[in-house]
Short mmCIF file of C-alpha atoms in Angstrom, two decimals:
data_model
loop_
_atom_site.label_atom_id
_atom_site.label_comp_id
_atom_site.label_asym_id
_atom_site.label_seq_id
_atom_site.Cartn_x
_atom_site.Cartn_y
_atom_site.Cartn_z
CA UNK A 1 18.90 -228.39 32.98
CA UNK A 2 16.10 -225.82 33.86
CA UNK A 3 13.78 -224.68 31.18
CA UNK A 4 15.02 -221.80 29.07
CA UNK A 5 11.81 -219.91 29.94
CA UNK A 6 9.11 -220.49 32.69
CA UNK A 7 5.52 -221.04 31.87
CA UNK A 8 4.43 -217.28 32.86
CA UNK A 9 7.66 -215.95 31.16
CA UNK A 10 6.92 -217.59 27.92
CA UNK A 11 3.18 -216.89 27.81
CA UNK A 12 3.83 -213.43 28.89
CA UNK A 13 6.48 -212.79 26.19
CA UNK A 14 4.62 -214.27 23.17
CA UNK A 15 1.19 -212.80 24.47
CA UNK A 16 -0.13 -216.49 24.04
CA UNK A 17 -3.15 -218.52 24.62
CA UNK A 18 -2.86 -222.04 26.14
CA UNK A 19 -4.54 -224.77 24.12
CA UNK A 20 -7.14 -226.62 26.62
CA UNK A 21 -5.88 -224.27 29.35
CA UNK A 22 -8.17 -225.71 32.13
CA UNK A 23 -7.26 -229.39 31.16
CA UNK A 24 -3.60 -228.64 30.86
CA UNK A 25 -3.19 -226.79 34.16
CA UNK A 26 -5.25 -229.24 36.00
CA UNK A 27 -3.29 -232.10 34.74
CA UNK A 28 0.11 -230.61 34.45
CA UNK A 29 0.10 -227.34 36.34
CA UNK A 30 2.21 -224.70 35.00
CA UNK A 31 4.67 -227.20 33.43
CA UNK A 32 6.88 -225.66 30.87
CA UNK A 33 10.04 -227.58 30.33
CA UNK A 34 12.27 -226.92 27.14
CA UNK A 35 15.88 -226.76 26.93
CA UNK A 36 16.32 -225.98 23.30
CA UNK A 37 14.36 -224.05 20.57
CA UNK A 38 13.95 -225.58 16.80
CA UNK A 39 12.18 -224.31 13.73
CA UNK A 40 13.18 -227.36 11.67
CA UNK A 41 11.28 -230.60 12.79
CA UNK A 42 14.03 -232.54 11.73
CA UNK A 43 16.31 -231.10 14.72
CA UNK A 44 13.78 -231.50 17.40
CA UNK A 45 14.74 -233.59 20.19
CA UNK A 46 13.75 -234.27 23.87
CA UNK A 47 12.41 -230.97 25.51
CA UNK A 48 12.37 -228.90 22.51
CA UNK A 49 10.19 -225.68 21.97
CA UNK A 50 9.18 -226.21 18.21
CA UNK A 51 8.18 -223.05 16.39
CA UNK A 52 6.51 -224.07 13.07
CA UNK A 53 7.08 -221.09 10.45
CA UNK A 54 4.80 -220.20 7.55
CA UNK A 55 6.75 -219.29 4.47
CA UNK A 56 6.13 -218.81 0.75
CA UNK A 57 6.34 -222.37 -0.06
CA UNK A 58 6.01 -224.23 3.20
CA UNK A 59 3.92 -224.53 6.26
CA UNK A 60 5.73 -225.84 9.31
CA UNK A 61 2.54 -226.49 11.02
CA UNK A 62 2.15 -229.90 9.26
CA UNK A 63 5.08 -231.06 10.91
CA UNK A 64 3.76 -230.29 14.48
CA UNK A 65 2.59 -233.95 15.11
CA UNK A 66 5.99 -235.40 13.99
CA UNK A 67 7.82 -232.84 16.27
CA UNK A 68 5.75 -233.96 19.21
CA UNK A 69 6.71 -237.60 18.59
CA UNK A 70 10.51 -236.54 18.46
CA UNK A 71 10.21 -235.23 22.00
CA UNK A 72 8.85 -231.59 21.56
CA UNK A 73 7.48 -230.49 25.02
CA UNK A 74 6.20 -227.14 23.83
CA UNK A 75 5.03 -225.85 20.52
CA UNK A 76 3.88 -222.40 19.38
CA UNK A 77 1.14 -222.39 16.66
CA UNK A 78 -0.90 -219.55 14.90
CA UNK A 79 -4.22 -218.55 15.90
CA UNK A 80 -5.57 -218.97 12.49
CA UNK A 81 -4.10 -222.52 12.41
CA UNK A 82 -5.87 -223.57 15.55
CA UNK A 83 -9.16 -222.20 14.27
CA UNK A 84 -8.83 -224.43 11.27
CA UNK A 85 -7.75 -227.70 13.04
CA UNK A 86 -8.93 -227.18 16.71
CA UNK A 87 -9.39 -231.03 17.30
CA UNK A 88 -5.80 -231.99 15.92
CA UNK A 89 -4.14 -229.58 18.68
CA UNK A 90 -6.66 -230.81 21.37
CA UNK A 91 -5.82 -234.45 20.81
CA UNK A 92 -2.12 -233.65 21.07
CA UNK A 93 -2.60 -231.80 24.31
CA UNK A 94 -4.70 -234.47 25.96
CA UNK A 95 -2.85 -237.60 24.57
CA UNK A 96 0.75 -236.43 24.53
CA UNK A 97 0.76 -233.86 27.41
CA UNK A 98 2.31 -231.20 25.27
CA UNK A 99 2.10 -227.36 26.03
CA UNK A 100 0.71 -225.98 22.85
CA UNK A 101 0.45 -221.92 22.89
CA UNK A 102 -1.47 -220.01 20.21
CA UNK A 103 -0.04 -216.75 19.07
CA UNK A 104 -0.72 -214.02 16.60
CA UNK A 105 2.40 -215.10 14.47
CA UNK A 106 4.74 -217.77 15.24
CA UNK A 107 7.80 -215.90 13.61
CA UNK A 108 7.12 -212.93 15.93
CA UNK A 109 6.50 -215.38 18.81
CA UNK A 110 9.81 -216.82 18.41
CA UNK A 111 11.45 -213.35 18.25
CA UNK A 112 9.57 -212.30 21.42
CA UNK A 113 10.49 -215.28 23.31
CA UNK A 114 14.19 -214.76 22.35
CA UNK A 115 13.83 -211.22 23.50
CA UNK A 116 12.72 -212.24 26.96
CA UNK A 117 15.38 -214.79 27.08
CA UNK A 118 18.19 -212.47 26.30
CA UNK A 119 16.81 -210.14 28.96
CA UNK A 120 17.56 -212.71 31.64
CA UNK A 121 21.39 -212.05 31.23
CA UNK A 122 21.73 -208.31 32.20
CA UNK A 123 25.52 -208.70 32.78
CA UNK A 124 26.16 -210.15 29.26
CA UNK A 125 28.10 -207.73 27.01
CA UNK A 126 26.44 -208.03 23.62
CA UNK A 127 28.16 -207.09 20.38
CA UNK A 128 26.42 -207.03 17.01
CA UNK A 129 28.05 -207.19 13.51
CA UNK A 130 26.38 -206.21 10.39
CA UNK A 131 27.34 -204.58 6.99
CA UNK A 132 26.77 -205.29 3.31
CA UNK A 133 29.82 -207.39 3.02
CA UNK A 134 32.42 -208.56 5.40
CA UNK A 135 30.18 -209.14 8.34
CA UNK A 136 30.77 -212.86 8.67
CA UNK A 137 34.55 -212.52 8.39
CA UNK A 138 34.55 -209.53 11.00
CA UNK A 139 32.32 -211.75 13.38
CA UNK A 140 34.62 -214.65 13.10
CA UNK A 141 37.66 -212.30 13.77
CA UNK A 142 35.84 -210.96 16.78
CA UNK A 143 35.13 -214.31 18.02
CA UNK A 144 38.95 -215.46 17.51
CA UNK A 145 39.95 -212.64 19.73
CA UNK A 146 37.51 -212.86 22.29
CA UNK A 147 37.54 -216.89 22.46
CA UNK A 148 41.48 -216.79 22.70
CA UNK A 149 41.06 -214.75 25.91
CA UNK A 150 37.82 -215.73 27.44
CA UNK A 151 37.47 -219.32 26.04
CA UNK A 152 34.08 -220.99 26.78
CA UNK A 153 32.84 -217.48 28.37
CA UNK A 154 31.91 -216.29 24.73
CA UNK A 155 28.75 -217.33 22.83
CA UNK A 156 28.40 -216.46 19.24
CA UNK A 157 26.59 -216.98 16.14
CA UNK A 158 27.36 -220.27 14.29
CA UNK A 159 27.64 -220.15 10.70
CA UNK A 160 25.29 -217.54 9.27
CA UNK A 161 22.44 -217.85 11.63
CA UNK A 162 21.89 -214.20 11.25
CA UNK A 163 18.47 -213.65 9.96
CA UNK A 164 14.88 -213.09 11.41
CA UNK A 165 14.94 -216.64 12.56
CA UNK A 166 18.64 -217.33 12.81
CA UNK A 167 19.57 -214.72 15.40
CA UNK A 168 16.71 -215.61 17.69
CA UNK A 169 17.75 -219.19 17.60
CA UNK A 170 21.46 -218.22 18.23
CA UNK A 171 20.66 -216.36 21.28
CA UNK A 172 18.99 -219.26 23.03
CA UNK A 173 22.53 -220.64 23.20
CA UNK A 174 23.41 -218.01 25.96
CA UNK A 175 24.09 -219.48 29.37
CA UNK A 176 24.98 -218.24 32.77
CA UNK A 177 28.55 -218.56 32.36
CA UNK A 178 28.76 -216.37 29.21
CA UNK A 179 30.40 -212.88 29.65
CA UNK A 180 30.37 -211.96 26.01
CA UNK A 181 27.94 -212.40 23.24
CA UNK A 182 28.79 -211.77 19.47
CA UNK A 183 26.12 -212.00 16.97
CA UNK A 184 25.83 -211.41 13.44
CA UNK A 185 22.85 -209.55 11.84
CA UNK A 186 21.71 -210.17 8.19
CA UNK A 187 18.69 -209.00 6.18
CA UNK A 188 16.70 -209.77 3.08
CA UNK A 189 13.75 -207.43 3.68
CA UNK A 190 12.69 -204.20 5.16
CA UNK A 191 12.81 -203.88 9.06
CA UNK A 192 14.56 -207.43 9.41
CA UNK A 193 17.40 -205.85 11.08
CA UNK A 194 14.98 -203.68 13.25
CA UNK A 195 13.35 -206.95 14.34
CA UNK A 196 16.44 -208.84 15.43
CA UNK A 197 18.14 -205.78 16.96
CA UNK A 198 15.08 -205.46 19.35
CA UNK A 199 15.79 -209.21 20.14
CA UNK A 200 19.42 -208.62 20.93
CA UNK A 201 19.44 -205.08 22.14
CA UNK A 202 23.42 -204.99 21.60
CA UNK A 203 25.58 -202.96 23.66
CA UNK A 204 28.39 -202.42 21.09
CA UNK A 205 27.95 -202.74 17.30
CA UNK A 206 29.92 -202.84 14.17
CA UNK A 207 28.73 -201.82 10.80
CA UNK A 208 31.29 -203.05 8.25
CA UNK A 209 29.93 -200.80 5.25
CA UNK A 210 26.94 -199.86 3.36
CA UNK A 211 27.24 -201.55 0.00
CA UNK A 212 25.01 -202.72 -2.76
CA UNK A 213 24.21 -206.23 -1.59
CA UNK A 214 20.33 -206.78 -1.49
CA UNK A 215 19.90 -203.53 -3.26
CA UNK A 216 17.24 -205.06 -5.57
CA UNK A 217 15.27 -205.77 -2.36
CA UNK A 218 15.84 -202.48 -0.63
CA UNK A 219 15.88 -200.10 -3.83
CA UNK A 220 18.99 -197.78 -2.70
CA UNK A 221 22.06 -197.67 -0.57
CA UNK A 222 20.17 -194.99 1.57
CA UNK A 223 17.46 -197.49 2.33
CA UNK A 224 20.20 -200.37 3.06
CA UNK A 225 21.73 -197.91 5.44
CA UNK A 226 18.39 -196.95 7.17
CA UNK A 227 17.94 -200.79 7.72
CA UNK A 228 21.74 -201.37 8.80
CA UNK A 229 21.81 -198.55 11.50
CA UNK A 230 18.90 -200.17 13.22
CA UNK A 231 21.41 -202.53 14.70
CA UNK A 232 22.72 -199.66 16.87
CA UNK A 233 18.98 -198.71 18.11
CA UNK A 234 19.77 -199.87 21.69
CA UNK A 235 23.16 -198.61 22.14
CA UNK A 236 23.16 -195.89 24.66
CA UNK A 237 25.16 -194.23 27.38
CA UNK A 238 24.67 -196.23 30.56
CA UNK A 239 25.76 -195.35 34.11
CA UNK A 240 28.88 -197.34 33.64
CA UNK A 241 29.84 -195.58 30.57
CA UNK A 242 29.84 -198.63 28.23
CA UNK A 243 28.62 -198.98 24.77
CA UNK A 244 30.04 -197.86 21.54
CA UNK A 245 29.04 -197.90 17.77
CA UNK A 246 31.85 -198.70 15.37
CA UNK A 247 31.85 -197.54 11.65
CA UNK A 248 34.39 -197.40 8.83
CA UNK A 249 35.44 -193.68 8.36
CA UNK A 250 35.80 -194.38 4.44
CA UNK A 251 32.13 -195.40 4.17
CA UNK A 252 29.97 -192.49 2.78
CA UNK A 253 27.13 -193.51 5.01
CA UNK A 254 29.24 -193.65 8.40
CA UNK A 255 27.83 -190.27 9.78
CA UNK A 256 24.48 -191.20 8.69
CA UNK A 257 24.53 -194.61 10.44
CA UNK A 258 25.51 -193.10 13.83
CA UNK A 259 23.13 -190.12 14.02
CA UNK A 260 21.02 -191.76 16.50
CA UNK A 261 23.76 -193.26 18.64
CA UNK A 262 25.03 -189.62 19.02
CA UNK A 263 21.47 -188.69 20.09
CA UNK A 264 21.36 -191.20 22.55
CA UNK A 265 24.78 -189.87 24.19
CA UNK A 266 26.63 -193.01 23.24
CA UNK A 267 30.10 -193.38 22.06
CA UNK A 268 31.05 -193.65 18.30
CA UNK A 269 34.29 -194.99 17.13
CA UNK A 270 35.58 -194.50 13.47
CA UNK A 271 38.08 -196.92 12.18
CA UNK A 272 39.90 -197.22 8.81
CA UNK A 273 42.74 -195.97 6.60
CA UNK A 274 41.84 -192.40 7.03
CA UNK A 275 42.01 -192.48 10.75
CA UNK A 276 45.46 -191.51 12.01
CA UNK A 277 47.71 -194.15 13.78
CA UNK A 278 47.98 -191.84 16.65
CA UNK A 279 44.09 -192.44 17.28
CA UNK A 280 43.74 -196.02 16.27
CA UNK A 281 47.07 -197.41 17.06
CA UNK A 282 47.12 -199.15 13.90
CA UNK A 283 49.85 -198.96 11.24
CA UNK A 284 50.00 -200.86 7.90
CA UNK A 285 53.16 -202.57 7.29
CA UNK A 286 53.10 -204.69 4.19
CA UNK A 287 50.95 -207.01 2.12
CA UNK A 288 52.10 -210.47 2.13
CA UNK A 289 50.07 -211.45 -0.87
CA UNK A 290 48.35 -214.93 -0.35
CA UNK A 291 50.13 -215.12 3.02
CA UNK A 292 48.04 -212.26 4.55
CA UNK A 293 48.60 -208.57 5.81
CA UNK A 294 51.11 -207.52 8.12
CA UNK A 295 50.36 -204.56 10.51
CA UNK A 296 51.08 -203.14 13.94
CA UNK A 297 48.78 -202.48 16.92
CA UNK A 298 50.40 -200.20 19.37
CA UNK A 299 53.83 -201.20 18.07
CA UNK A 300 53.02 -204.90 18.16
CA UNK A 301 53.36 -206.68 14.78
CA UNK A 302 50.27 -208.77 13.79
CA UNK A 303 50.29 -211.04 10.89
CA UNK A 304 46.63 -211.32 9.74
CA UNK A 305 46.02 -214.59 7.98
CA UNK A 306 43.75 -212.86 5.53
CA UNK A 307 44.58 -211.19 2.23
CA UNK A 308 43.26 -208.11 0.80
CA UNK A 309 42.46 -204.44 1.64
CA UNK A 310 38.93 -205.11 2.45
CA UNK A 311 39.81 -207.87 4.88
CA UNK A 312 42.36 -205.44 6.63
CA UNK A 313 39.46 -203.05 6.96
CA UNK A 314 37.48 -205.73 8.72
CA UNK A 315 40.46 -206.43 11.07
CA UNK A 316 40.58 -202.61 11.75
CA UNK A 317 37.02 -202.63 13.01
CA UNK A 318 37.88 -205.66 15.22
CA UNK A 319 40.84 -204.08 16.72
CA UNK A 320 38.79 -201.01 17.42
CA UNK A 321 36.28 -202.86 19.29
CA UNK A 322 38.55 -205.11 21.17
CA UNK A 323 40.69 -202.10 22.41
CA UNK A 324 37.55 -200.30 23.44
CA UNK A 325 36.54 -203.34 25.56
CA UNK A 326 40.24 -203.48 27.10
CA UNK A 327 42.10 -205.89 25.11
CA UNK A 328 45.78 -205.25 25.10
CA UNK A 329 47.73 -205.31 21.61
CA UNK A 330 49.36 -208.72 22.63
CA UNK A 331 45.89 -210.04 23.20
CA UNK A 332 44.70 -208.84 19.71
CA UNK A 333 47.88 -210.58 18.10
CA UNK A 334 47.08 -213.77 19.48
CA UNK A 335 43.47 -213.76 18.46
CA UNK A 336 44.02 -212.49 15.07
CA UNK A 337 46.84 -214.69 14.21
CA UNK A 338 45.00 -217.76 15.38
CA UNK A 339 42.00 -216.99 13.04
CA UNK A 340 40.75 -219.69 10.72
CA UNK A 341 39.49 -218.77 7.20
CA UNK A 342 35.83 -218.82 6.90
CA UNK A 343 34.70 -221.48 4.07
CA UNK A 344 33.91 -219.62 0.84
CA UNK A 345 35.17 -216.28 2.01
CA UNK A 346 38.69 -215.39 0.77
CA UNK A 347 39.65 -219.06 1.34
CA UNK A 348 42.94 -219.91 -0.11
CA UNK A 349 43.55 -223.42 -0.97
CA UNK A 350 46.82 -225.16 -2.44
CA UNK A 351 46.22 -227.85 -5.10
CA UNK A 352 47.61 -229.68 -7.96
CA UNK A 353 45.95 -230.49 -11.26
CA UNK A 354 46.00 -233.94 -12.97
CA UNK A 355 49.50 -233.25 -14.43
CA UNK A 356 50.82 -232.50 -11.04
CA UNK A 357 51.26 -228.65 -11.45
CA UNK A 358 50.77 -226.96 -8.30
CA UNK A 359 48.18 -223.83 -8.18
CA UNK A 360 46.45 -221.59 -5.57
CA UNK A 361 42.94 -221.49 -5.66
CA UNK A 362 41.01 -218.30 -4.07
CA UNK A 363 37.58 -219.35 -3.09
CA UNK A 364 35.52 -216.16 -2.67
CA UNK A 365 32.00 -217.08 -3.43
CA UNK A 366 29.57 -216.72 -0.55
CA UNK A 367 26.63 -214.72 -1.72
CA UNK A 368 28.65 -212.83 -4.19
CA UNK A 369 27.76 -208.89 -4.35
CA UNK A 370 29.70 -206.05 -6.09
CA UNK A 371 31.57 -204.94 -3.10
CA UNK A 372 33.04 -208.44 -2.42
CA UNK A 373 33.55 -209.28 -6.23
CA UNK A 374 35.35 -205.94 -6.80
CA UNK A 375 37.36 -206.51 -3.73
CA UNK A 376 38.80 -209.75 -4.52
CA UNK A 377 39.42 -208.74 -8.18
CA UNK A 378 41.34 -205.78 -6.93
CA UNK A 379 43.43 -208.28 -4.71
CA UNK A 380 44.02 -210.74 -7.49
CA UNK A 381 45.06 -207.69 -9.82
CA UNK A 382 47.69 -206.50 -7.02
CA UNK A 383 49.33 -210.15 -6.79
CA UNK A 384 52.63 -210.16 -8.68
CA UNK A 385 54.72 -213.16 -9.67
CA UNK A 386 52.15 -215.88 -9.33
CA UNK A 387 52.03 -217.11 -12.64
CA UNK A 388 48.81 -217.18 -14.74
CA UNK A 389 45.52 -215.82 -13.34
CA UNK A 390 42.32 -217.69 -14.25
CA UNK A 391 38.94 -216.28 -12.98
CA UNK A 392 35.53 -218.08 -12.37
CA UNK A 393 32.90 -215.33 -12.04
CA UNK A 394 29.09 -216.06 -11.69
CA UNK A 395 25.98 -214.03 -11.46
CA UNK A 396 25.66 -211.45 -8.44
CA UNK A 397 21.92 -211.81 -7.35
CA UNK A 398 19.53 -209.67 -5.58
CA UNK A 399 20.56 -206.37 -7.34
CA UNK A 400 17.26 -205.52 -8.99
CA UNK A 401 17.49 -202.65 -11.81
CA UNK A 402 21.19 -202.14 -10.44
CA UNK A 403 22.27 -205.52 -11.99
CA UNK A 404 23.01 -204.35 -15.55
CA UNK A 405 25.22 -201.49 -14.11
CA UNK A 406 26.95 -203.69 -11.54
CA UNK A 407 27.72 -206.63 -14.17
CA UNK A 408 28.72 -204.06 -16.85
CA UNK A 409 31.28 -202.59 -14.14
CA UNK A 410 32.71 -206.20 -13.77
CA UNK A 411 33.28 -206.42 -17.60
CA UNK A 412 35.08 -202.95 -17.52
CA UNK A 413 37.12 -204.11 -14.44
CA UNK A 414 38.24 -207.25 -16.38
CA UNK A 415 39.22 -205.55 -19.33
CA UNK A 416 41.77 -203.25 -17.34
CA UNK A 417 42.93 -206.56 -15.44
CA UNK A 418 43.77 -208.61 -18.65
CA UNK A 419 43.22 -212.04 -16.94
CA UNK A 420 45.00 -215.16 -18.65
CA UNK A 421 41.40 -216.89 -18.94
CA UNK A 422 38.16 -215.87 -17.52
CA UNK A 423 34.84 -218.11 -17.24
CA UNK A 424 31.73 -216.06 -16.87
CA UNK A 425 28.60 -218.04 -15.54
CA UNK A 426 25.05 -217.20 -15.60
CA UNK A 427 22.58 -214.98 -17.42
CA UNK A 428 23.25 -211.92 -15.76
CA UNK A 429 27.01 -212.26 -16.37
CA UNK A 430 26.20 -211.85 -20.23
CA UNK A 431 26.07 -208.13 -19.29
CA UNK A 432 29.84 -208.43 -18.45
CA UNK A 433 30.60 -210.68 -21.41
CA UNK A 434 28.92 -208.24 -23.73
CA UNK A 435 30.75 -205.18 -22.51
CA UNK A 436 34.12 -207.30 -23.06
CA UNK A 437 33.04 -208.11 -26.61
CA UNK A 438 31.94 -204.94 -27.60
CA UNK A 439 35.18 -203.01 -26.21
CA UNK A 440 37.51 -204.54 -28.43
CA UNK A 441 39.51 -205.56 -25.54
CA UNK A 442 42.46 -207.69 -25.77
CA UNK A 443 41.10 -210.22 -23.21
CA UNK A 444 38.14 -210.75 -25.61
CA UNK A 445 39.60 -214.23 -26.72
CA UNK A 446 40.35 -215.36 -23.22
CA UNK A 447 36.79 -214.90 -21.92
CA UNK A 448 34.28 -217.81 -22.10
CA UNK A 449 30.60 -217.40 -21.04
CA UNK A 450 28.24 -220.12 -19.94
CA UNK A 451 24.72 -219.08 -20.17
CA UNK A 452 23.68 -221.67 -17.19
CA UNK A 453 25.66 -223.19 -14.52
CA UNK A 454 26.28 -226.82 -15.49
CA UNK A 455 25.18 -226.18 -18.93
CA UNK A 456 26.66 -227.63 -21.97
CA UNK A 457 25.57 -224.97 -24.10
CA UNK A 458 28.97 -222.79 -24.42
CA UNK A 459 28.91 -219.44 -25.94
CA UNK A 460 32.24 -218.44 -27.73
CA UNK A 461 33.31 -215.49 -30.15
CA UNK A 462 33.24 -216.66 -33.73
CA UNK A 463 36.92 -216.80 -33.92
CA UNK A 464 37.63 -218.56 -30.59
#
């Protein structure tokens, strides 16, 4: 396999300077041969490009020597690191023949290299997916639809590799045979979406919603929307007419998110329950409870193996995107019905307790936020004739000053739902617990609060 980037391509992309340039060129020429990219030295293998990252608690530069021993053929390092330890890297270059390139910032170097690599595939149709909640499920639904038709010609984000480092690592999996690339974009800080959007430059993009996940980091839903809409920055009207942005019509930031798309002359497609079936081709038929959702696409019945209104909305976005890219209703049906649940996201499991009594476990616990927690609670509340309902709810993180209000709203919702038993876990969930206790709700005696996960200290009401 040829190197993912040539010597000149890599140097130009990262604006780098080669360690012992004269020695390296006289000995090895312009040799640059790497077939995979790693930021974790434990994953380094033969012909790896190793990019050591500097974080709050860890400096990847201390693993460079080990990465070289494991087979790394190219390494990026920070200029400041080389200035501190020039002899270490000079010796690695001389004795191991590794190509070491100094850059201003290794994270940005990784992103710049990834951007250059993506540019080598002009015929790849690139689709991005982001949103405060539902983005991974939407991405996986898209993948199921596209893979069912195009098989190995589809490349996509594996797991949740959607961050400032995850997306660049993901795009290095693109190969010549790929026709479609489906990539998820997440964020934990300002302009993270902007940076990775510049790497991918998507042709099509979906924003599932603008919610409150990470609001403690960004400060407001408007700031979240400003970041999320950067995923649309490179969607523009092309000579072939392709390219489109997809937003949920019910989201109050939908128009804001597509302002720049419209200014660029590209297409905007809105999906959702408020979009007429004549426009979308979608008609809701029936909720099958734990078995999923039944709806029709252009008259073709589809049983989505996911429950809940919010998952139906995710599927509507997928249908809109697939139809825009020429999929028939039958092809969409095959892809959606073959979908396998994502672990930890509305995952429905069947089990038995020690007495042999059967029960259903709804596991929706990945990175909980107010939107996802309210969604699954609404779904559970809608279930009928399913026996007792027992909830285990833990803290929702990264909400900042909005945490008290969000957890209080969960307490308010629980009072209306009247579960048979509810366990609240974590210091922030005390707000929900206190709301229930102070409301004189009839569920008061059915709720137990644990201050800490795994703690033996169980807080109960006096007469419980």
